[in-house]
Every structure is written in C-alpha cells, then in structure tokens.
Short mmCIF file of C-alpha atoms and ligand atoms in Angstrom, two decimals:
data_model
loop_
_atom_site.label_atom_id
_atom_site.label_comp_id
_atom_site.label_asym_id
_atom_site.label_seq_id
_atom_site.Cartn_x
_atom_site.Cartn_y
_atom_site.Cartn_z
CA UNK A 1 0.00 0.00 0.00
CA UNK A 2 1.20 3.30 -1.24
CA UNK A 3 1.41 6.26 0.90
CA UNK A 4 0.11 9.13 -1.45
CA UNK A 5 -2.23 7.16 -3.79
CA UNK A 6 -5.68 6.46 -3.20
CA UNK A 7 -5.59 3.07 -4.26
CA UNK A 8 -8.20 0.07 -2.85
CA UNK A 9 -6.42 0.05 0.88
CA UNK A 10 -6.17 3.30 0.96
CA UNK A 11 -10.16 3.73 -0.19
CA UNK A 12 -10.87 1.82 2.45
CA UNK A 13 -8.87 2.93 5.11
CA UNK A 14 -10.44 6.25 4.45
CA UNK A 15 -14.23 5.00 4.60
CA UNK A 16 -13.01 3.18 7.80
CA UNK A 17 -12.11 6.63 8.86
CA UNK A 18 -14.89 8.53 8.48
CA UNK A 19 -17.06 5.49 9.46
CA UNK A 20 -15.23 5.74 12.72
CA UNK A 21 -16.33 9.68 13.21
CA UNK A 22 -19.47 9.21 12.21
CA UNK A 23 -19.76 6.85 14.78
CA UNK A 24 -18.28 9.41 17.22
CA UNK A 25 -20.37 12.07 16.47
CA UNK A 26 -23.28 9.95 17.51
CA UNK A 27 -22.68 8.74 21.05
CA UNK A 28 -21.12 10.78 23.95
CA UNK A 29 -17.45 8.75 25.45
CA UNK A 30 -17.56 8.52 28.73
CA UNK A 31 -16.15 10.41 31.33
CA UNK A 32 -13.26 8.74 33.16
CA UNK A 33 -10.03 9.35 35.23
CA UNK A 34 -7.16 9.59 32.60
CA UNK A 35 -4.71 5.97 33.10
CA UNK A 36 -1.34 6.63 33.88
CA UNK A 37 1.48 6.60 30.58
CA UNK A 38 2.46 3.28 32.05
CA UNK A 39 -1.06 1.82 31.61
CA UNK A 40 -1.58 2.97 28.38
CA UNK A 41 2.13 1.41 27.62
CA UNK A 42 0.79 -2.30 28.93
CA UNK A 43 -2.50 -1.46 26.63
CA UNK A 44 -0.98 -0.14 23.22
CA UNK A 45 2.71 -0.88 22.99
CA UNK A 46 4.90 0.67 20.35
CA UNK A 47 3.20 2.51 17.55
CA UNK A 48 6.20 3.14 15.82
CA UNK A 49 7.68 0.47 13.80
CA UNK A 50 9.55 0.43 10.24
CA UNK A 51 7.05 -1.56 8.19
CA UNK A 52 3.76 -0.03 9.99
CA UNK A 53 0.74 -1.38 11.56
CA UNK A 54 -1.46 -1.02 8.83
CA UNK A 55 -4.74 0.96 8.76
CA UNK A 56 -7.17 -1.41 10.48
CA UNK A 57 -4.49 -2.09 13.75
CA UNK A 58 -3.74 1.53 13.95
CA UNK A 59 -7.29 2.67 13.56
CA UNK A 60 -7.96 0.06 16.40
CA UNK A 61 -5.78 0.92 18.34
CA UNK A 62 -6.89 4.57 18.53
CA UNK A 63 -10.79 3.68 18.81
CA UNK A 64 -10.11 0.86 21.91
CA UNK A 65 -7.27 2.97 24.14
CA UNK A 66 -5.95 6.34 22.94
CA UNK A 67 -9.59 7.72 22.63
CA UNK A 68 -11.04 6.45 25.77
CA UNK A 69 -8.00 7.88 27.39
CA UNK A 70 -9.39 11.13 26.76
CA UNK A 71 -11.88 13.08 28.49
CA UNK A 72 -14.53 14.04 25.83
CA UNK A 73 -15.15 17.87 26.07
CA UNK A 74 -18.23 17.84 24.51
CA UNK A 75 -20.08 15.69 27.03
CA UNK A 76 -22.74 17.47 28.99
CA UNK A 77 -21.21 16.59 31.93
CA UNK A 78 -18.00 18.26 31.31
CA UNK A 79 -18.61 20.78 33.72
CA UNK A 80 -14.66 22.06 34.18
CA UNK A 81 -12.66 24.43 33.20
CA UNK A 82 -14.25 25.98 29.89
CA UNK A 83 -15.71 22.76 27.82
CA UNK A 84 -15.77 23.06 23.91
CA UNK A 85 -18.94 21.77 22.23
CA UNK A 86 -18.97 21.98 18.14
CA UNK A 87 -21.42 21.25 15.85
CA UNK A 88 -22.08 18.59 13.58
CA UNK A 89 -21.42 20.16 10.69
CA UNK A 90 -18.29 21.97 12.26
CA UNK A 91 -16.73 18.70 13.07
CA UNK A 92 -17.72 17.32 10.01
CA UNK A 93 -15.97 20.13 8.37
CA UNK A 94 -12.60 19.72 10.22
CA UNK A 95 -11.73 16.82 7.96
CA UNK A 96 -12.51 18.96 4.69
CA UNK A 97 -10.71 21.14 5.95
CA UNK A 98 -7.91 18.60 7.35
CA UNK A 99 -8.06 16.74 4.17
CA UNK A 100 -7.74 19.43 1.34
CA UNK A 101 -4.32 20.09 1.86
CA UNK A 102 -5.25 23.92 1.70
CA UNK A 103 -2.89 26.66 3.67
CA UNK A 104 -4.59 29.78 5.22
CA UNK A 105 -1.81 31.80 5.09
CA UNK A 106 -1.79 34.00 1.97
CA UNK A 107 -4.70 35.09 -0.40
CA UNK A 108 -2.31 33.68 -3.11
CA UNK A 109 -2.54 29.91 -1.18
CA UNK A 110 -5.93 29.94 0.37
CA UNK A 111 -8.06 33.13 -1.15
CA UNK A 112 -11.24 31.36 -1.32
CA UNK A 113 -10.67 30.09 2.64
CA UNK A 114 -9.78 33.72 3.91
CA UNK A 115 -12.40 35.14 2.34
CA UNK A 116 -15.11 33.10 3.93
CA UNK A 117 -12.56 32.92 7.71
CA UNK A 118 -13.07 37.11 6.90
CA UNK A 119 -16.75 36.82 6.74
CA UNK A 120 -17.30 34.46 10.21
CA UNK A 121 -14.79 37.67 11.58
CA UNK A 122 -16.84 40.16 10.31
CA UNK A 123 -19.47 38.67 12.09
CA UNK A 124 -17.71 38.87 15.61
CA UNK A 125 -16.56 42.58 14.74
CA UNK A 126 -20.62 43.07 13.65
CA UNK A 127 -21.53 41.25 17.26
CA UNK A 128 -19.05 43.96 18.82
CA UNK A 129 -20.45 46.87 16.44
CA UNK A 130 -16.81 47.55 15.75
CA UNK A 131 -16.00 49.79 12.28
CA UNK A 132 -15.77 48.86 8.95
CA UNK A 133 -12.18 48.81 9.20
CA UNK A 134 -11.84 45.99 11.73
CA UNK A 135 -10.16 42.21 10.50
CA UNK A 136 -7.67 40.12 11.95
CA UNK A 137 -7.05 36.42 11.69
CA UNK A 138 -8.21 32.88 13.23
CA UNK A 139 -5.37 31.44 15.75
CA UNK A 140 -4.87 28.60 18.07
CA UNK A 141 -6.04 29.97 21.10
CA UNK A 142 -6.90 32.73 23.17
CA UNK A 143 -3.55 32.94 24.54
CA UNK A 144 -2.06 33.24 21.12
CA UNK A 145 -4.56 36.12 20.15
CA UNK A 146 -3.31 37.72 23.73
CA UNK A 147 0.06 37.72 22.30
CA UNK A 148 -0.50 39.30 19.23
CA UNK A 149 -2.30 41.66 20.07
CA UNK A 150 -0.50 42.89 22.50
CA UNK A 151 2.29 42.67 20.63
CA UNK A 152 0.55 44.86 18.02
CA UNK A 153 0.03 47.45 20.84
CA UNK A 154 3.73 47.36 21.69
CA UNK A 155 4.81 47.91 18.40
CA UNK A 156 1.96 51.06 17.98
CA UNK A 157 3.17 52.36 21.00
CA UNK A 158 6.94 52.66 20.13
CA UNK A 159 6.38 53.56 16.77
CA UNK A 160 4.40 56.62 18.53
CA UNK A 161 7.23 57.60 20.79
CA UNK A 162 9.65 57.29 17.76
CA UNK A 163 7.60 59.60 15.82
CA UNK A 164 7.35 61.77 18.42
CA UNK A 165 11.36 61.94 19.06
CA UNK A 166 10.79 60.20 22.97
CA UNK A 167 12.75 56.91 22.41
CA UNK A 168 12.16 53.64 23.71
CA UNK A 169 10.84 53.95 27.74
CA UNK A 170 13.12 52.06 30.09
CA UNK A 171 10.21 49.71 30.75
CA UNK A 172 6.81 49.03 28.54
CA UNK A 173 4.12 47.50 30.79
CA UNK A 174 0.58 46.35 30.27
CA UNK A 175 -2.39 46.77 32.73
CA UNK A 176 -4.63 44.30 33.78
CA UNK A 177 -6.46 42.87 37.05
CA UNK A 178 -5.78 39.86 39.09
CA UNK A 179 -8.37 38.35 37.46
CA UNK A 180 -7.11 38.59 34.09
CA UNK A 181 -6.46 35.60 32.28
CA UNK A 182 -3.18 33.64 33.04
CA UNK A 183 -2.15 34.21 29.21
CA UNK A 184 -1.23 37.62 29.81
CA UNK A 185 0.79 36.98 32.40
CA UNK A 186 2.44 34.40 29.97
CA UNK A 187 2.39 37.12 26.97
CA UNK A 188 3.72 39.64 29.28
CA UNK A 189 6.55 37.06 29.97
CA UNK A 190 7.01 36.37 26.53
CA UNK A 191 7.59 39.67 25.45
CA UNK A 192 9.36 41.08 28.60
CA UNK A 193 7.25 43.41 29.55
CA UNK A 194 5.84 44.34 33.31
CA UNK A 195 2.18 43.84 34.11
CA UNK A 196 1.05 46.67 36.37
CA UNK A 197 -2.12 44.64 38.18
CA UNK A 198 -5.36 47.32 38.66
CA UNK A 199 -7.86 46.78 41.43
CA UNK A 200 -11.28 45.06 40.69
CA UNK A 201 -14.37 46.74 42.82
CA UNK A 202 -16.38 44.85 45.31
CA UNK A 203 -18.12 42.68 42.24
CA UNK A 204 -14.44 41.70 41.16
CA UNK A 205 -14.90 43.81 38.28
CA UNK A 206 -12.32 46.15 36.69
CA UNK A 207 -13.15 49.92 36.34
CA UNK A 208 -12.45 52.53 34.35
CA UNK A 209 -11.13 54.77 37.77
CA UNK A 210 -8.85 51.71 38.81
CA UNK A 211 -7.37 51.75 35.14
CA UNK A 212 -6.61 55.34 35.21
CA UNK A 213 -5.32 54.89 38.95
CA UNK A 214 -3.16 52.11 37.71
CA UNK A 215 -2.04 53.99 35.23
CA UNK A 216 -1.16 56.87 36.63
CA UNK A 217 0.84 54.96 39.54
CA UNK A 218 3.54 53.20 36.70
CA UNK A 219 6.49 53.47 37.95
CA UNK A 220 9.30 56.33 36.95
CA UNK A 221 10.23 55.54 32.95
CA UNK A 222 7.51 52.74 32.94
CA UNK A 223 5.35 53.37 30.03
CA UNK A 224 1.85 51.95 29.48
CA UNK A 225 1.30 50.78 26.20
CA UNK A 226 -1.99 48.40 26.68
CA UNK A 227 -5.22 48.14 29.06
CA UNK A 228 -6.48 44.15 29.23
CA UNK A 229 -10.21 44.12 29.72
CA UNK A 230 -12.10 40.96 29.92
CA UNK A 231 -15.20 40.61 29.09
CA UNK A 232 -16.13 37.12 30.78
CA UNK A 233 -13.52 35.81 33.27
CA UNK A 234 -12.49 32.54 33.33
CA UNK A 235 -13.21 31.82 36.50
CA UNK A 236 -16.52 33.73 37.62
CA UNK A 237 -18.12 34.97 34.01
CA UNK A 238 -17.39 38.85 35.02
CA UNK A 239 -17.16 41.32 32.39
CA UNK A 240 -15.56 44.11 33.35
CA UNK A 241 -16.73 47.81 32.88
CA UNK A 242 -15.74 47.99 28.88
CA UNK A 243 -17.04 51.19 28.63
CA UNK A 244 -15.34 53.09 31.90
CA UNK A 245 -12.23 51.34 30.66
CA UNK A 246 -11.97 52.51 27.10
CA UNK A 247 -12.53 56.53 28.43
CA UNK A 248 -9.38 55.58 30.95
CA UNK A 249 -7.48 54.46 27.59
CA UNK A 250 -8.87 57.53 25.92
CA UNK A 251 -7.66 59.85 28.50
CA UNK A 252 -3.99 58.71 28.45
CA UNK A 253 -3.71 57.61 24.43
CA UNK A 254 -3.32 54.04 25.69
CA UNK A 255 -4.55 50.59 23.45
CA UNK A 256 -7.30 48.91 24.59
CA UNK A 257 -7.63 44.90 24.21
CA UNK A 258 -10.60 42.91 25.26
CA UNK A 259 -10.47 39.79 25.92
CA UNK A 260 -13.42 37.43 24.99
CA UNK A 261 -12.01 34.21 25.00
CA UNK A 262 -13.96 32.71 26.55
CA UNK A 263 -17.12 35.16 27.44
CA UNK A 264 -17.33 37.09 24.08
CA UNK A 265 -19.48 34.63 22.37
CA UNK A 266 -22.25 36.28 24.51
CA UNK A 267 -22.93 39.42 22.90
CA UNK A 268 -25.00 36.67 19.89
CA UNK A 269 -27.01 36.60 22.93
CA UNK A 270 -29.29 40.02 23.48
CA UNK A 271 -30.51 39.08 27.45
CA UNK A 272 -26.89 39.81 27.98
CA UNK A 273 -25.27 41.92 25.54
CA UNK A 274 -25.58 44.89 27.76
CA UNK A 275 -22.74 43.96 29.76
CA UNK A 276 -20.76 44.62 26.89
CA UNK A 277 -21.51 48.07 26.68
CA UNK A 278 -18.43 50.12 25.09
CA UNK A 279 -17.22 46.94 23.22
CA UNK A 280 -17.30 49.20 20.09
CA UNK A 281 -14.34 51.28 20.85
CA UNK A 282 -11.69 48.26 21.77
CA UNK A 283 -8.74 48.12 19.15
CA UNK A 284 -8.20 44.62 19.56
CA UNK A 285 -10.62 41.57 20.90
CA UNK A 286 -10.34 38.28 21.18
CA UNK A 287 -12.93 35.83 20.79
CA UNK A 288 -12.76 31.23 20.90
CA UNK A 289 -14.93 29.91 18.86
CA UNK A 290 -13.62 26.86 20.61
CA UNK A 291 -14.90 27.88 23.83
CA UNK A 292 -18.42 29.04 23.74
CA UNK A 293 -19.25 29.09 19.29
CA UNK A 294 -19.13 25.52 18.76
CA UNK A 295 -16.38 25.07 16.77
CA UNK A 296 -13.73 22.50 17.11
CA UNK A 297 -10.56 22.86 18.47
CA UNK A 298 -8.12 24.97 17.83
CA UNK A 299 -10.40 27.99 17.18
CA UNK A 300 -9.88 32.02 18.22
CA UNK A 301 -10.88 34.90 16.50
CA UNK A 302 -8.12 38.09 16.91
CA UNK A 303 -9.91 41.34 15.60
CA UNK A 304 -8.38 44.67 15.43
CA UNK A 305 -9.93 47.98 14.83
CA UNK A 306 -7.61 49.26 12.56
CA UNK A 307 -5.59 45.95 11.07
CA UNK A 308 -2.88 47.92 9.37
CA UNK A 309 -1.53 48.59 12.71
CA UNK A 310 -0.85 44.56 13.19
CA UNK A 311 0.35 44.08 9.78
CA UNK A 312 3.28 46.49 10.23
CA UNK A 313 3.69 44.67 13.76
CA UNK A 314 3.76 41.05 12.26
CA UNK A 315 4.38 40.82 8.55
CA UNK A 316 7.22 39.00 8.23
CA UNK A 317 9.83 39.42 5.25
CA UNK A 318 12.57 37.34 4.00
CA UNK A 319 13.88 36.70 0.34
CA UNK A 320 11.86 33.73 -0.25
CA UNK A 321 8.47 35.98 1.04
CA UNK A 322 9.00 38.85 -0.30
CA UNK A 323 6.29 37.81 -4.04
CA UNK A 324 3.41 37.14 -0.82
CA UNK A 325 4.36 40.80 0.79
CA UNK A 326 1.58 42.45 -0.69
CA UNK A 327 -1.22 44.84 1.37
CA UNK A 328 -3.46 44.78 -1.87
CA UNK A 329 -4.83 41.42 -0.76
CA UNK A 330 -5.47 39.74 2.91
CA UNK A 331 -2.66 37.87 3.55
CA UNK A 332 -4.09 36.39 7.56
CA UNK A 333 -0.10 35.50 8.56
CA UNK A 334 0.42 39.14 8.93
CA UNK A 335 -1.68 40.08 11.83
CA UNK A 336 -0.30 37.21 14.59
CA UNK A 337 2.61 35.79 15.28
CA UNK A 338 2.20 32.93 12.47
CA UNK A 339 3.55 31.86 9.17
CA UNK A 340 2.18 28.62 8.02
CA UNK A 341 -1.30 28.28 8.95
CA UNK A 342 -4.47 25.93 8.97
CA UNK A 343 -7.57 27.57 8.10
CA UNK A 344 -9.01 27.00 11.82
CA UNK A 345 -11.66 29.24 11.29
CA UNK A 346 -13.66 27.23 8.12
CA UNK A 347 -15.48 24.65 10.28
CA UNK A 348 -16.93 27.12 12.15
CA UNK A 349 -17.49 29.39 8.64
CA UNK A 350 -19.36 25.85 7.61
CA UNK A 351 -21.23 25.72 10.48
CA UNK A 352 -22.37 29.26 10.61
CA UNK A 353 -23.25 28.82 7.01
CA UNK A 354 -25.04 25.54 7.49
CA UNK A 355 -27.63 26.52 10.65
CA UNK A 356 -27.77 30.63 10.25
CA UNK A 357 -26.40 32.85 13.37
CA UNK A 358 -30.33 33.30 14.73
CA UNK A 359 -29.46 29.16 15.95
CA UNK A 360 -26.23 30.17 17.40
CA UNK A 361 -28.38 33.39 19.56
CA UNK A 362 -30.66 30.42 20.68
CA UNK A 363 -27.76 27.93 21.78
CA UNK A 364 -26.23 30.46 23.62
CA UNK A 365 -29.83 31.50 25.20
CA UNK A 366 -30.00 28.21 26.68
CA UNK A 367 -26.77 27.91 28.06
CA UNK A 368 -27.59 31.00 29.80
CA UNK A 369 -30.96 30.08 31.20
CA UNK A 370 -29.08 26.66 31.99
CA UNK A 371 -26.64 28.81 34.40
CA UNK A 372 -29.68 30.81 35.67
CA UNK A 373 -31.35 27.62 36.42
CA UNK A 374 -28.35 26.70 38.51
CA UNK A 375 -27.60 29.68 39.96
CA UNK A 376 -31.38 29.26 41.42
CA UNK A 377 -30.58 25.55 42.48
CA UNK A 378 -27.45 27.30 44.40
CA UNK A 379 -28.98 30.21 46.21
CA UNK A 380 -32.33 27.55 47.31
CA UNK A 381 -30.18 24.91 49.08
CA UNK A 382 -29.36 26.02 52.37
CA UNK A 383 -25.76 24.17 52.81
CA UNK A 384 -24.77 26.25 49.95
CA UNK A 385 -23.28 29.82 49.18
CA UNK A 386 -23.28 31.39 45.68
CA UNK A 387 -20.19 33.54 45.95
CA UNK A 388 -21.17 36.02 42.64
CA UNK A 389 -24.05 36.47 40.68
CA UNK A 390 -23.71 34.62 37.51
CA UNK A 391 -23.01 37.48 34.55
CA UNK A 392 -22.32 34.94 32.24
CA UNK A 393 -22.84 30.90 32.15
CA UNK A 394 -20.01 30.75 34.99
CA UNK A 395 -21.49 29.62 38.67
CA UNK A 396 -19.37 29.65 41.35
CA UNK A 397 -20.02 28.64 44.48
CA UNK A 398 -19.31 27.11 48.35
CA UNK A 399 -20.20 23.90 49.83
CA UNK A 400 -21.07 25.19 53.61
CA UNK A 401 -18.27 23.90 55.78
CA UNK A 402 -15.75 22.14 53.23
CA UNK A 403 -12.35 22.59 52.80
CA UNK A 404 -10.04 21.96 49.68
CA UNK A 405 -9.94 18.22 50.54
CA UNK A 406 -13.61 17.88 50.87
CA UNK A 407 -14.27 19.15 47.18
CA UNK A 408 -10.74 17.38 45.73
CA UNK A 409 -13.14 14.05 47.02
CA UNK A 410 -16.10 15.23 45.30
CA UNK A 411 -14.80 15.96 42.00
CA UNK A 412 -12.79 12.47 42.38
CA UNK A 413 -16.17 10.63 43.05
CA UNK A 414 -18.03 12.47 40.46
CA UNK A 415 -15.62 11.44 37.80
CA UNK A 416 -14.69 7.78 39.01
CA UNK A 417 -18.75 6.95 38.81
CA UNK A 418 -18.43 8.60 35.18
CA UNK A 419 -21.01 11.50 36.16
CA UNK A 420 -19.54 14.93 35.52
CA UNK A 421 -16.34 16.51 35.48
CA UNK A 422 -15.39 19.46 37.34
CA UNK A 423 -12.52 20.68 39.31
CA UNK A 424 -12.43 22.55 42.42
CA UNK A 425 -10.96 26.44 42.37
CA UNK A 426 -10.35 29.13 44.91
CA UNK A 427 -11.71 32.43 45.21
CA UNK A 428 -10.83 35.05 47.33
CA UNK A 429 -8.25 33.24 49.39
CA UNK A 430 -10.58 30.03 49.94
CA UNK A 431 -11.11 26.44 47.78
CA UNK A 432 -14.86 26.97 46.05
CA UNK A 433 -16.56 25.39 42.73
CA UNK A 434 -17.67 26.33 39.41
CA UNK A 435 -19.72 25.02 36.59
CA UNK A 436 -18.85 26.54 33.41
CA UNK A 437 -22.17 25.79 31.15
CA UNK A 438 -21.21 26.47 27.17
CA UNK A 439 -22.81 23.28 25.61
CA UNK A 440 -26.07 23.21 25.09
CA UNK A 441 -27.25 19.70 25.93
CA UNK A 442 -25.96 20.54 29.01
CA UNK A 443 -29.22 20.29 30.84
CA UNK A 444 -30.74 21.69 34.11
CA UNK A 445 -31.29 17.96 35.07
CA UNK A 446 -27.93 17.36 34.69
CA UNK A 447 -27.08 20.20 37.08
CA UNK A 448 -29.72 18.94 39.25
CA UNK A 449 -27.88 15.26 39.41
CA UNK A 450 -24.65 16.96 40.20
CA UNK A 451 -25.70 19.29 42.92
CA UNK A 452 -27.92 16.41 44.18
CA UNK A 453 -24.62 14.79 45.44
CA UNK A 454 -23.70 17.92 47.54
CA UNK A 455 -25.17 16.34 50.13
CA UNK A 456 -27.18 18.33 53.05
CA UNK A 457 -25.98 20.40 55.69
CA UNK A 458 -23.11 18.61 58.44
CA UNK A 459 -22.24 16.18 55.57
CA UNK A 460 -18.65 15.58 54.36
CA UNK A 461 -17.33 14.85 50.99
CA UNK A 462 -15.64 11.15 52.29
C1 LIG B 1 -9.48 30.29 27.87
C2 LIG B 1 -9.10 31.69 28.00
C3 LIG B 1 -7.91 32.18 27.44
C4 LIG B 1 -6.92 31.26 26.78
O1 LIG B 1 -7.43 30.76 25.61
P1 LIG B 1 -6.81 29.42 24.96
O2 LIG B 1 -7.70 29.25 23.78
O3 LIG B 1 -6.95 28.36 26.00
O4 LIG B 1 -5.41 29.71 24.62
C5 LIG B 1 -7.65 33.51 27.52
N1 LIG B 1 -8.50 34.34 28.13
C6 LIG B 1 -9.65 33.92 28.70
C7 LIG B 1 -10.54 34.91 29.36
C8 LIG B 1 -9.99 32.57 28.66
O5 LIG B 1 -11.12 32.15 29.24
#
C-alpha cells in the first residue's frame, strides 16, 4: 500500500475513517479518570515500527485505548474548566478542511478560505459593532490572540514615541487585574514586559477609575502601552466595565484589548449583551470559537480595529516571502505571530453557514438560562453559598463547611462513577466550585444530578 495514492487500501482505510467519526459524532465517550502513561504502555505498545501497523491495527488501536483515554469535552457533563462543544457540521468540516491540503496563510494559497474565515470575523466585529475597518485572523487559542495583540500594541506604541522623538521607555508595561487571564501573564513574559495589576471593585470587576489609577501609579520611565479588559472571566463569568475602561485608555492615548475568550461569544445573545456596553471602541478583541461558538478545536478569533496597525507589527519578510508581501490582498499570517497556517476558522465558517447565526443566539440563550437555572438551584439549598451572581454561564459557588480536601473528594467521586467533570478552584483566598455551562445539551437535570450529590448540611465529601 502506497502512501500518497488512493488506491483500494487506501479507499478503504479512508471510509473506515470517516465510518469511525461518524460513529463518534453519535454517542457521547464517557467520562473517566485519565490511566497513567504506564497503563496505556501495557495497553498499546509501540506505535512506531519500520514496516507499519497497517490501517485497520492503527485505527484500532486509537478507537479501543488512545480515545477512551481522553476526556470528551463535549459531554454534557463536562462541567470544568471551559468545555468546547462543536457542531455537527463543524466537526464534520474539520476533515474537509484537514483533508484538502489547503494553507490559510496567503490570499495567493488559500483566497477562497480567507475570504469566507473574513466573513465568520466580520461577524464577531458586527456582534461587537466595531467599524468597517476591523479584521484580523483565526489562531490557536486565546492565549495566542493575547500575544499578538498585544504585541501589536507594543509595536503602535513605540512607533508613537519614535515619531514623536521620545525613544524607547526604560520599561513598557501592560495593565490588567488579578483576574485577568493567566495568558497575559504568559504574553507579558514572553515579550518582557511588566504587568502593572489594577484593582477590581467589590463585584471583582475592573473599572475605568482603577485603570486610570493604575495607570497613573507606573512606575518612573515605565510606560503603558496596553489596558487588558475581559469581558467574561475565566473563573466567575465577570465582564468588566468595557465602557469606563476605554474613556481611561482615551484619556492617556493608551490601546485597549478585550479579551473574549472565553465570554465574548455572549454578545450573539441580546438578554446579555448589555454587559458589553463600550465593546465598540476596543482596538483589539479576542474571541474562541472553541470555547463558547461551537467550533472544534483549535479555534480564536483576533480582531483589530484598525488591522494595518498589526500588519506592520507582524508581517514577516525574507527573500523567499517577499512575491506574498503584498497589502493589496489579505494575507491572515500578517496580523499574529504565524507563518504557516491551517484555516481553523472554516469549520466554524461551515457551520455558521449551514444553521444561520439566529441558531447560534438560541444555543447560547439556553446555556444561559441553563446557568440561571443553577444559579437558582445554588442560592435555594441552604448548605450552599453562591459567591457572585452569575453574569455569564459561569457559577461559582461554596459547599457550607468544606475545605479543599472535601471538594478534591467530590470531584474524584463524580468522575470515578463517570457523572460529571469538574474541578475545584479558589476564590478570594478560599477552595470553592464552578460550573462553566457552554454546551447546550448541558441540561438543568444534569445540574440537578450533580448538585444532588452535595449532600445536606453537616455532611462531608468522604
Ligand atoms: C481560555 C481563555 C484564554 C486562553 O485561551 P486558549 O484558547 O486556551 O489559549 C484567555 N482568556 C480567557 C478569558 C480565557 O477564558
């Protein structure tokens, strides 16, 4: 059997194939403790030989122990962390995309691609009301977008000082509050830059008056060059004053970046998209389809305002680019920190295509009421303690008299029987839960199951 012809075996192989996630698509895997590298050593062996399994063994050996060794995101009961939930037809449309040997980096390599990646961005710019101007790329995550973006800032922000005969500050920094996502932490790191962290109010959101506090406290020859608002934290849902924010970045010239990683998906959904009030005037937002738009992974939408600004920032040039340098057409490797790149964002172009974005509103909607539902099931039970209101589909809360331990032992039950999976966090100095609800046959009964093994007041976890 050839490797590069599609010859009888190789027909097959590929009907076995899509058999295989057709099958998948159908059924939810169960839930289950990942085994230990030694386990899965006993089960599967070595892979890796000169001469090759063959299709069938290899295929077999995925579907009976690699797959089942990992935790199915998609399952309603995948309560932890932020779950990822696509589509049928944005699954289906991973292997089109996986099998058309296709690259998204240029308009010269994938022009019919960008051009329907730009119109699934233009949507998320239209669901932030941002201008005409704004476009960006797909990338592999919201930490990625964080980076280039920021980068982008950076780069606007010298280039401003240059023009303006200051020279480089000793120090560039970036403000953001504790609750920020960890990726700008990591982004500031990457770029070695200083994070100057801003005070969130009582609600553990960040203000507009904290920004320009934060601000004004840099440090001597510490310049600002970037203002991180999120709108949906990871951990609670919050979204923090967008519109306060972008006057602070108004006042002192500074870039605003939102990010929506994981909460922007929300303003598809009008009982909420209030709390994104001032989401017009950001110059950069990130958005993961991944997380909350149902599309597979490795999904995230990175939008600027005004795009030229990241091309300048990220275009790369060499000998052998120099016939792809060209700001005539949308070339997507030029506003991240990318060269070669899969079109990420075309399964969830298909899928947005397929079903409309009036079923993506509704979706969302019902995650939503899902998290209201729970956040009612929360604040009814009297051995437990809602510790914010819900903003988003985030709902985080206390079991009345447990510890770290005591939840650790929940979560470890929940998951041996194959219920749910969720993990245990802290908040404000203390262990607590939360249920992060972004797929929508997540239902309230499944909630209800979950909670139901709380136990009542006096009870312990063991
Ligand atoms: C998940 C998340 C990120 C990181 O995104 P990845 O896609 O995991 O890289 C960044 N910011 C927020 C608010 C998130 O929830």
């Amino acid at each position: 059997m050839g490797m590069h012809d599609l010859d009888a075996e190789n027909e097959d192989l590929v009907r076995k194939v899509i058999d295989y996630a057709l099958e998948r698509l159908g059924s939810d895997s169960p839930l289950s403790s990942p085994p230990s590298a030694e386990e899965l050593q006993a089960l599967v062996g070595n892979t890796i030989t000169p001469t090759g399994l063959g299709g069938t063994e290899a295929l077999r050996t995925f579907a009976d122990h690699l797959a089942p060794a990992c935790m199915p995101t998609d399952h309603p009961r995948y309560l932890a962390f932020v779950a990822g939930a696509p589509t049928m037809a944005a699954s289906a449309f991973d292997l089109v995309v996986g099998s058309s040997s296709l690259c998204g980096s240029t308009w010269l390599d994938g022009a019919g691609m960008v051009f329907a990646e730009n119109q699934a961005l233009r949507w998320i710019a239209d669901l932030a009301d941002m201008p005409d101007s704004a476009g960006g790329c797909f990338v592999t995550g919201g930490t990625m977008g964080n980076l280039s973006a920021l980068v982008t800032a950076r780069h606007d922000a010298d280039r401003r000082r240059m023009d303006a005969g200051s020279g480089h500050p000793q120090r560039w920094a970036v403000v953001a509050a504790e609750s920020a996502h960890s990726s700008i932490d990591s982004a500031a790191g990457v770029m070695g830059v200083d994070v100057l962290l801003a005070a969130v109010d009582a609600g553990e959101r960040l203000r507009g008056d904290a920004v320009a506090a934060a601000i004004a406290a840099r440090p001597a020859g510490t310049e600002v060059f970037a203002v991180v608002a999120t709108a949906g934290t990871t951990n609670l849902g919050i979204v923090d004053d967008i519109d306060g924010i972008a006057d602070a970045c108004a006042e002192s010239g500074v870039w605003l970046h939102v990010d929506g990683a994981y909460g922007g998906a929300a303003m598809a959904a009008p009982s909420v998209r209030h709390r994104f009030d001032g989401i017009h005037r950001v110059d950069s937002l990130v958005v993961d389809p991944h997380k909350w738009l149902f599309s597979p992974f490795d999904c995230a939408a990175l939008v600027y305002a005004n795009p030229a600004l990241a091309r300048v920032a990220h275009t790369q040039h060499a000998g052998y680019l120099e016939p792809i340098i060209d700001d005539s057409v949308w070339n997507p490797c030029d506003y991240a920190n990318v060269l070669t790149r899969r079109a990420r964002g075309m399964p969830f172009w298909f899928s947005l295509a397929v079903y409309g974005t009036d079923a993506y509103t509704e979706a969302i909607e019902h995650t939503l009421e899902v998290a209201r539902a729970t956040r009612d099931m929360v604040v009814a039970a009297d051995h437990l303690e809602l510790l914010v209101e819900p903003e988003l589909s985030v709902v985080a809360f206390r079991r009345r008299g447990w510890g770290q331990a005591d939840y650790q032992t929940w979560c470890d039950r929940l998951l041996a029987a194959g219920t749910a999976l969720l993990t245990p966090t802290t908040f404000d100095g203390g262990a607590a839960m939360r249920v992060c609800i972004v797929n929508p046959r997540t239902t309230v009964g499944d909630l209800q199951e979950v909670l139901a093994t709380l136990g009542g007041a006096g009870d312990h976890a063991a």
